[in-house]
Amino acid sequence: MSIKSIKLNIVFRLILLIAVVAVVFLSYSAVRWTLGKTIAKQADVKEIAEYSTRLAPNDPQTYYTLAVLNEKSLLPEDLKKALENYEKAVSVAPNDFRLWLALGK
């Protein structure tokens, strides 16, 4: 029995390379978003919540968590940051009424 090899033409190789790069990029983005959301849900420290906003900048949960932690500190500069983060959370998810209530409060 002889061994046969498949010769791939250059177009097929290019399509395959693009597909692999796309899968790697999408996997990286999904892991980053998931990690940011998970960290935000369990964050008790402002620095950790800030890190989660860098990992998942399009997730309203990260901004909401950071706003709540800034609001709890009761420092004047942190209250400004809390308001900004509530506004960012609302801008990311404008149809979530819970974020609007938190911003109004």
XYZ file of C-alpha atoms in Angstrom:
105
model
C 0.000 0.000 0.000
C 1.464 3.328 -0.994
C 1.136 6.558 0.941
C -0.586 9.359 -0.908
C -0.149 12.984 0.026
C -2.628 15.719 -0.610
C -1.243 18.790 -2.301
C -3.044 21.919 -1.221
C -3.061 24.858 -3.520
C -2.130 28.310 -2.278
C -5.701 29.651 -2.184
C -6.875 26.847 0.078
C -3.869 27.394 2.377
C -4.630 31.095 2.590
C -8.281 30.464 3.423
C -7.250 27.947 6.055
C -4.765 30.405 7.587
C -7.391 33.163 7.725
C -9.860 30.788 9.371
C -7.307 29.740 12.007
C -6.404 33.364 12.776
C -10.102 34.261 13.085
C -10.757 31.362 15.469
C -7.760 32.300 17.620
C -8.851 35.955 17.770
C -12.461 35.099 18.627
C -11.339 32.639 21.291
C -9.057 35.255 22.841
C -11.883 37.810 22.870
C -14.346 35.355 24.414
C -11.951 34.295 27.163
C -11.099 37.907 27.940
C -14.770 38.943 28.134
C -15.690 35.945 30.285
C -12.789 36.521 32.647
C -13.653 40.231 32.977
C -17.305 39.501 33.742
C -16.411 36.802 36.282
C -13.947 39.060 38.039
C -16.475 41.907 38.108
C -19.166 39.764 39.709
C -16.890 38.788 42.598
C -14.826 41.964 43.015
C -14.580 43.468 46.483
C -11.765 45.923 45.757
C -11.886 48.899 43.390
C -8.573 48.047 41.734
C -9.820 44.596 40.768
C -13.044 46.062 39.403
C -11.017 48.559 37.352
C -9.031 45.668 35.921
C -12.250 43.925 34.937
C -13.349 47.016 32.979
C -10.121 46.791 30.996
C -10.727 43.114 30.271
C -14.364 43.534 29.233
C -14.948 47.159 28.187
C -18.278 46.388 26.479
C -19.842 44.665 29.472
C -22.110 46.822 31.662
C -21.583 44.549 34.689
C -17.960 45.647 34.981
C -18.846 49.348 35.084
C -21.752 48.730 37.439
C -19.539 46.843 39.906
C -16.912 49.571 39.798
C -19.582 52.230 40.352
C -21.012 50.388 43.367
C -17.557 50.001 44.929
C -16.751 53.673 44.309
C -20.083 54.681 45.832
C -19.406 52.649 48.984
C -16.128 54.456 49.690
C -17.968 57.783 50.267
C -14.979 59.878 49.197
C -15.962 62.943 47.134
C -13.700 62.026 44.195
C -14.975 58.434 44.264
C -18.590 59.608 44.121
C -17.759 61.431 40.867
C -16.162 58.244 39.532
C -19.227 56.258 40.593
C -21.499 58.569 38.614
C -19.238 58.300 35.560
C -19.233 54.524 35.782
C -23.011 54.356 36.156
C -23.252 56.495 33.014
C -20.836 54.195 31.161
C -22.855 51.159 32.218
C -26.044 52.781 30.952
C -24.388 53.766 27.671
C -23.261 50.175 27.097
C -26.694 48.696 27.912
C -29.296 51.445 27.418
C -32.276 49.054 27.630
C -31.455 47.689 31.092
C -33.807 49.466 33.495
C -31.808 48.349 36.548
C -28.844 50.421 35.409
C -31.084 53.432 34.840
C -32.497 53.062 38.372
C -28.989 52.845 39.831
C -27.943 55.940 37.878
C -31.010 57.866 39.060
C -30.454 56.850 42.658
